[in-house]
Amino acid sequence: MRLDKFLKVSRIIKRRAVAKEVADKGRIQINGVLAKSSSTVKIGDQVKIRFGNKILEIEVKELHDSTKKEDAEKMYQIISETRVDNSDD
């Protein structure tokens, strides 16, 4: 499954266009390798996403073409969620 579609279906990022933009700006890694929006996601992959001042690390558990809201969280497991300080102080 494409990375941008996985992020949308799993509801980690609400819109596919936003997921594509985040990936294409170099803020997402799959298994430690910089990923594009068209990169393929497989079960067992570890995905690291940088949102502003937060880094979210997840492991892909399930792949679905579409999900209900309550099933979306079953698609991944959060490994870590880290706050990052962006200040230059």
XYZ file of C-alpha atoms in Angstrom:
89
model
C 0.000 0.000 0.000
C 1.218 3.509 -0.742
C 2.473 5.463 2.262
C 0.118 8.420 1.733
C -2.911 6.114 1.480
C -1.885 4.188 4.622
C -1.561 7.416 6.630
C -5.025 8.544 5.498
C -6.828 5.199 5.968
C -5.228 4.670 9.406
C -6.250 8.261 10.264
C -2.738 9.215 11.418
C -3.042 12.120 8.953
C -6.578 13.170 8.044
C -6.152 14.018 4.356
C -4.148 12.215 1.699
C -2.916 15.497 0.197
C -1.466 16.484 3.576
C 0.128 13.028 3.966
C 1.702 13.408 0.518
C 3.045 16.853 1.373
C 4.562 15.698 4.694
C 6.250 12.713 3.001
C 7.568 14.735 0.077
C 9.148 17.254 2.473
C 11.333 14.451 3.873
C 9.628 14.137 7.263
C 8.825 10.413 7.071
C 11.099 7.385 7.284
C 10.229 3.729 6.742
C 12.626 1.351 8.514
C 15.149 4.199 8.841
C 15.076 5.122 5.123
C 13.673 8.445 3.905
C 10.290 7.772 2.275
C 8.246 9.429 -0.457
C 4.450 9.476 -0.602
C 4.579 6.697 -3.203
C 6.758 4.413 -1.027
C 5.266 1.007 -0.269
C 4.248 0.167 3.310
C 4.168 -3.473 4.435
C 3.054 -5.184 7.641
C 5.907 -5.062 10.156
C 7.408 -1.836 8.775
C 8.444 0.824 11.274
C 7.381 4.316 10.229
C 8.754 7.493 11.822
C 6.822 10.726 11.171
C 7.909 14.211 12.197
C 5.076 16.675 12.902
C 6.358 20.126 13.887
C 7.523 19.532 17.464
C 6.565 15.842 17.734
C 8.040 12.613 16.365
C 5.661 9.651 16.109
C 7.100 6.169 15.631
C 4.699 3.362 14.700
C 4.747 -0.246 13.559
C 2.368 -1.281 10.764
C 0.065 -4.078 11.992
C -2.675 -4.339 9.328
C -3.380 -2.986 5.848
C -6.943 -2.159 4.723
C -8.226 -0.230 1.711
C -10.767 1.473 3.959
C -11.666 1.326 7.651
C -14.237 2.501 10.121
C -13.010 5.032 12.642
C -12.902 2.490 15.470
C -10.857 -0.004 13.382
C -8.285 2.524 12.145
C -6.145 2.319 15.300
C -5.765 -1.456 14.847
C -3.733 -0.787 11.682
C -0.708 0.366 13.681
C 0.934 0.246 17.091
C 2.634 3.307 18.562
C 6.251 2.537 19.465
C 7.107 6.012 20.744
C 5.864 9.572 20.714
C 8.584 12.140 21.408
C 8.346 15.891 21.848
C 11.126 17.852 20.156
C 12.250 21.331 21.122
C 12.563 23.480 17.992
C 14.033 26.519 19.719
C 17.632 27.581 19.066
C 18.291 28.543 22.716
